[in-house]
Coordinates of C-alpha atoms in Angstrom, one line a residue:
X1 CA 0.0 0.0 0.0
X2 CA 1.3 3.4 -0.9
X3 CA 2.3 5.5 1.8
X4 CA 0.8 9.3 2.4
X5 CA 0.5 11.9 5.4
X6 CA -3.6 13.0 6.1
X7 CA -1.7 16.2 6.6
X8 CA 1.7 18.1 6.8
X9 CA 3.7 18.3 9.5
X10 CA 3.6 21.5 11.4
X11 CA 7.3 22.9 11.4
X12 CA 7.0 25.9 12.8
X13 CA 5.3 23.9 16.2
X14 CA 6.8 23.8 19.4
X15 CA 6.6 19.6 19.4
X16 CA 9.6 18.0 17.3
X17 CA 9.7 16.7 14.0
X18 CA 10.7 13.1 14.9
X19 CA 7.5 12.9 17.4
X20 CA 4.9 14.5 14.7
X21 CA 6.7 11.4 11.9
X22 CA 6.3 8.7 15.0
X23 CA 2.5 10.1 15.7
X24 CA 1.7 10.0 12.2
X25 CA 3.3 6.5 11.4
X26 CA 1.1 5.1 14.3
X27 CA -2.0 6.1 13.1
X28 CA -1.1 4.9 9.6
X29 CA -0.1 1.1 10.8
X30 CA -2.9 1.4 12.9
X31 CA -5.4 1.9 10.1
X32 CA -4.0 0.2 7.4
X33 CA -1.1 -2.3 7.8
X34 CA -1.4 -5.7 9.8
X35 CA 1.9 -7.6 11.5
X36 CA 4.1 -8.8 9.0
X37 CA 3.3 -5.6 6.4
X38 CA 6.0 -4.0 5.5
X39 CA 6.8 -0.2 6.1
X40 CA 7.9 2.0 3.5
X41 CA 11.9 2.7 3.3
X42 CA 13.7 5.3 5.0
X43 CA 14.0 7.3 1.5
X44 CA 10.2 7.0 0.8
X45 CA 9.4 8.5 4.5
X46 CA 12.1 11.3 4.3
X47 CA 10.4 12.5 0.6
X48 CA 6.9 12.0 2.3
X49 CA 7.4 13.8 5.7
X50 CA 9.9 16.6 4.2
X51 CA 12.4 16.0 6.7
X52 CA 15.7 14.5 6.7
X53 CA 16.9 10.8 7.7
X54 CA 17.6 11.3 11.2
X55 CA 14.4 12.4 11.5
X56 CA 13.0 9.6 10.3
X57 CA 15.3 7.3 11.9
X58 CA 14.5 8.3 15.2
X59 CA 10.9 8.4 14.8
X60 CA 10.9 4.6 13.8
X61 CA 13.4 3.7 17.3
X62 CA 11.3 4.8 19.3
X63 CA 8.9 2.9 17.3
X64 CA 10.9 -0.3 17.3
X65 CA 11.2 0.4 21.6
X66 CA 7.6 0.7 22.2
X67 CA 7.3 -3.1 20.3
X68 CA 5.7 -2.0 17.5
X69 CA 7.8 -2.4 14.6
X70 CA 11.2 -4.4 14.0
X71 CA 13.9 -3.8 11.1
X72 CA 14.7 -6.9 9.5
X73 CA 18.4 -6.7 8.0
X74 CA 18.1 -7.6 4.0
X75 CA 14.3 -7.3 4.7
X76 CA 13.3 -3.7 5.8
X77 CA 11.0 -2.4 8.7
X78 CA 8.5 -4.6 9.0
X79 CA 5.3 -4.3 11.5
X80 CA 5.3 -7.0 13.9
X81 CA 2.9 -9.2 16.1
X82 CA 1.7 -8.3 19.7
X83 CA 3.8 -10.1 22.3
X84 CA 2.3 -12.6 24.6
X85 CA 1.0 -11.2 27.8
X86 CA 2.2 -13.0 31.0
X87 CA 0.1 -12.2 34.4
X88 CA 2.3 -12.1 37.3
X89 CA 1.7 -11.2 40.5
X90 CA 3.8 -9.8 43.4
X91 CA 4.3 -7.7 46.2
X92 CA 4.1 -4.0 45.1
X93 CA 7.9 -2.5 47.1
X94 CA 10.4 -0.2 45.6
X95 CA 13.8 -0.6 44.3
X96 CA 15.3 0.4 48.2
X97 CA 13.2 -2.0 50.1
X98 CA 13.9 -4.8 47.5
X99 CA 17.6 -4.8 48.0
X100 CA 17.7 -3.8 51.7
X101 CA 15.5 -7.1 52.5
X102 CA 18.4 -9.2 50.9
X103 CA 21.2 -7.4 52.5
X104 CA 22.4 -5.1 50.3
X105 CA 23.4 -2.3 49.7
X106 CA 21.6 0.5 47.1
X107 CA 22.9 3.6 45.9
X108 CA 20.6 6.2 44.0
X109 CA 22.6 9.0 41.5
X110 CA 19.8 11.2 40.3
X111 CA 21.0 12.1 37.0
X112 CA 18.5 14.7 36.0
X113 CA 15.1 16.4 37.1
X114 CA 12.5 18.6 35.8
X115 CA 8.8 19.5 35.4
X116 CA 7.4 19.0 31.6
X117 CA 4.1 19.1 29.8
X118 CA 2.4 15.5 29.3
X119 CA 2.7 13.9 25.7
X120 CA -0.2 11.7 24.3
X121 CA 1.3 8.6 25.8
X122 CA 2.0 10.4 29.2
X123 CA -1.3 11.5 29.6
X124 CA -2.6 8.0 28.3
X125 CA -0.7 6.6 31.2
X126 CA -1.6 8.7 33.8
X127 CA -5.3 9.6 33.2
X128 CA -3.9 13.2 32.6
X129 CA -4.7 15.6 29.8
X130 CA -2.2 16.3 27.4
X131 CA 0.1 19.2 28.2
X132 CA -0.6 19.2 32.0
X133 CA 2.6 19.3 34.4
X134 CA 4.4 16.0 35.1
X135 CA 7.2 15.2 37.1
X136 CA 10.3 13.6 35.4
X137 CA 12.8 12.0 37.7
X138 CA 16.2 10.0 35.4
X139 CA 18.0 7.9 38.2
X140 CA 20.9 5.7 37.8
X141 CA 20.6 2.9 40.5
X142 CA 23.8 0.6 42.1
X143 CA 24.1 -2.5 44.6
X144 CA 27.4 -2.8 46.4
X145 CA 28.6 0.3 44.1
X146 CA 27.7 -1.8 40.9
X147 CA 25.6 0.3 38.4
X148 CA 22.4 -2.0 38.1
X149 CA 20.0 -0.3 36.2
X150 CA 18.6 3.3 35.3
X151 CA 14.7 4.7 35.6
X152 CA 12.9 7.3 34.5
X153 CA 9.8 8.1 36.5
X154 CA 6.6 10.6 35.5
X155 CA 4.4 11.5 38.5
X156 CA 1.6 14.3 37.8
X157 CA 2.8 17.6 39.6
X158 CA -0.8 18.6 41.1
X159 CA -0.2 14.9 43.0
X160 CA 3.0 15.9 44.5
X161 CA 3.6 19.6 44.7
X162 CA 7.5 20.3 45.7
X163 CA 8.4 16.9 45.0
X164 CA 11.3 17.6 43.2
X165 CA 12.7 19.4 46.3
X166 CA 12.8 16.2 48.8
X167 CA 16.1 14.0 48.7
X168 CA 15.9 11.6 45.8
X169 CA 19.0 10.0 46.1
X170 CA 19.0 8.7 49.4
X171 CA 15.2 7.8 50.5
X172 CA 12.8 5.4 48.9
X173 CA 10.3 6.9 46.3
X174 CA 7.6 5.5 47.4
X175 CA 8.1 6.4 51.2
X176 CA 8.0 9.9 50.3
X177 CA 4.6 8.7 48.4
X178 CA 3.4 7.2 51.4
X179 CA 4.7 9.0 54.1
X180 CA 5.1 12.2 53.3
X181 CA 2.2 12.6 50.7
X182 CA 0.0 10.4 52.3
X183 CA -0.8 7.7 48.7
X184 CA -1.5 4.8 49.5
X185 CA -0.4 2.5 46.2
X186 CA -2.5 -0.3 45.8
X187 CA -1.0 -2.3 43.0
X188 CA 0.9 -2.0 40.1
X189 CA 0.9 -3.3 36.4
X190 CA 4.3 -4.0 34.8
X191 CA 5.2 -5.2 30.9
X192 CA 8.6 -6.6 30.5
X193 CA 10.6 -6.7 27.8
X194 CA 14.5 -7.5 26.7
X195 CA 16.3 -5.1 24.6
X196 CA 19.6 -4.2 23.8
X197 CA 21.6 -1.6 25.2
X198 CA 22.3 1.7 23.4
X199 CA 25.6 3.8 23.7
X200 CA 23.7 5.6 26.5
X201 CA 22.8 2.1 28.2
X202 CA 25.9 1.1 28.1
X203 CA 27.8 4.0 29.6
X204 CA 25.7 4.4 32.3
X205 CA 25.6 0.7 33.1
X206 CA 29.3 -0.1 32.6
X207 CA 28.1 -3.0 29.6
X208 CA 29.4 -3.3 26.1
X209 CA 26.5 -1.9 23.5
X210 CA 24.4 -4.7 22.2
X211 CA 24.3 -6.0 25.8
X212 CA 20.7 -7.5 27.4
X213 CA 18.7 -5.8 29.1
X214 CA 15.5 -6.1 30.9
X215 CA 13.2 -3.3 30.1
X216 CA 10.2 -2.5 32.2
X217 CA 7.3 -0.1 31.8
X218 CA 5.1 0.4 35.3
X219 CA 2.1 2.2 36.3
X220 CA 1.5 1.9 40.1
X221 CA -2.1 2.7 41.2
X222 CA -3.5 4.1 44.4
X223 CA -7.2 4.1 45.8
X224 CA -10.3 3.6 43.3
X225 CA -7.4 2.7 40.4
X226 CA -5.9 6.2 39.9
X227 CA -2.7 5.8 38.2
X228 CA 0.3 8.4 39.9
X229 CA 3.2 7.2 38.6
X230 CA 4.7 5.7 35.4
X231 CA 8.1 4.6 35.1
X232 CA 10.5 3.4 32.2
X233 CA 13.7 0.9 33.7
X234 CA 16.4 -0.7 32.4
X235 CA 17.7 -2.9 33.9
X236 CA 21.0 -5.5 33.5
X237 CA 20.6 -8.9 32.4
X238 CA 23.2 -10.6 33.9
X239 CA 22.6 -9.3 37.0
X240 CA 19.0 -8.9 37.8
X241 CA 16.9 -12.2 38.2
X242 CA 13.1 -11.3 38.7
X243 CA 11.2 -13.9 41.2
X244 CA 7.1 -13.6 41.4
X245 CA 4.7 -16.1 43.6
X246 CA 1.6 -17.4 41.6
X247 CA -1.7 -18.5 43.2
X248 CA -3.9 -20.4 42.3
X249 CA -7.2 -19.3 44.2
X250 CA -9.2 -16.7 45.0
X251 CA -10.2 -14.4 47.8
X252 CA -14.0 -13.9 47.7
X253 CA -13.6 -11.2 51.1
X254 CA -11.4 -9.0 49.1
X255 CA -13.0 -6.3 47.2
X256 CA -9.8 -4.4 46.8
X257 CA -8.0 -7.2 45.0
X258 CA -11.0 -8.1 43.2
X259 CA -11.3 -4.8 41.9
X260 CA -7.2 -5.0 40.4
X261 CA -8.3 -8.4 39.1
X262 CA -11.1 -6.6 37.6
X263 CA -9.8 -3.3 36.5
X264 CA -8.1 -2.0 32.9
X265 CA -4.8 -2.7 32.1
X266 CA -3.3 0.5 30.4
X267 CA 0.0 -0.9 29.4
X268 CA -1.5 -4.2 28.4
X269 CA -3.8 -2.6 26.2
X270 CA -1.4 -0.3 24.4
X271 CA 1.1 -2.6 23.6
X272 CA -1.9 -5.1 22.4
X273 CA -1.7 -2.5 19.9
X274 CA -5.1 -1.4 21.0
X275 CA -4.7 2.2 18.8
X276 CA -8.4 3.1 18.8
X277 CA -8.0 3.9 22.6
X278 CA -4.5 5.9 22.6
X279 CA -4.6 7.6 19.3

């Protein structure tokens, strides 16, 4: 099928380029190609958008992160199916607590902070509308001074005023959350995912590019299913091991774990490729 834009890219807009192509190439696949299609070349989408190849390159990696597409060497880009959906369930506890049950020892570096406006897929996320105030936290986490993985959290600002101000580095998130904000979470849906790491990756992690990784996305949920925060994590491969406990039963006198049982899955459905909804 021939490719073409339903309308120009607005250059002179405050939003880049690269996330106009990748908004526009969703709603395309979306509406007209099925997994296995193939997506037009890199030359085809540079002469369609009116932008250069970098552009268009890093409109379609972030493309190929969020699992919708894959290049195939020899092939092209081709669209590709849904992954599987595994249902796990665990105890909803931060990085901190994690390690300090087993004995270790965690180290936080906050590598950056600030406050920016909601895109479609933050707002998505977070029940927010787009352009509102979030939160972004990029942290670079150790055990026993060994760089383990880096996050990147989004929590809506009018949830946490000041939050930016407390001490990132050395207290748990979600104690702040809880203690000093008084949110209670609830639960928690996670996707994971292995990827390989980027130049950035591998800096930050001490790995060699091209290394695994374990990639999570997380929403973690407080009373009546309100999401307030989403995170993005990388985390090392040959390091990190991640342990759940299944049941299999039910618990008839629990509303509140009925209702998670019960409730919509935002990252499930997105990456189900459910475009209707987050388009």
């Amino acid at each position: 099928m021939k490719f073409h834009i339903s309308e120009p890219l607005k250059k002179d807009s405050p939003v880049p380029l690269y996330y106009q192509v990748e908004r526009a190439l969703i709603k395309w696949i979306s509406q007209n190609l099925k997994p296995g299609d193939l997506l037009p070349s890199e030359k085809e989408l540079c002469e369609a958008f009116q932008v250069s190849r970098i552009v268009v390159r890093q409109a379609l990696g972030n493309l190929v992160n969020r699992g919708l597409i894959q290049r195939q060497r020899g092939i092209g880009t081709i669209v590709i199916q849904p992954k599987i959906n595994e249902h796990l369930v665990s105890k909803l506890t931060g990085f901190y607590s994690d390690m300090k049950s087993q004995g270790l020892n965690p180290k936080t570096k906050l590598l950056s902070s600030e406050i920016i406006r909601a895109d479609d897929f933050l707002a998505y996320y977070l029940n927010l509308l787009a352009g509102e105030k979030v939160m972004r936290v990029h942290r670079l986490r150790y055990v026993n001074d060994d760089p383990i993985l880096t996050v990147t959290t989004y929590i809506p600002c009018k949830i946490c005023p000041k939050l930016l101000e407390k001490d990132l580095e050395n207290r748990s998130l979600y104690e702040i959350l809880e203690q000093e904000y008084k949110i209670r979470l609830i639960w928690g849906e996670r996707v994971i995912e292995a990827v390989a790491a980027d130049l950035q990756d591998a800096k930050l992690l001490n790995v060699e590019k091209g290394s695994p990784l374990f990639f999570l996305r997380s929403i973690t949920y407080t009373e009546n299913n309100i999401p307030v925060e989403y995170y993005e994590a990388k985390h090392r491969a040959d390091r990190t091991r991640f342990i759940t406990r299944l049941f299999k039963t039910t618990y008839p006198d629990s509303e509140e774990i009925n209702n998670v049982f019960n409730s919509e899955l935002r990252l499930t459905r997105f990456f189900n490729k459910d475009f209707e909804s987050t388009t």
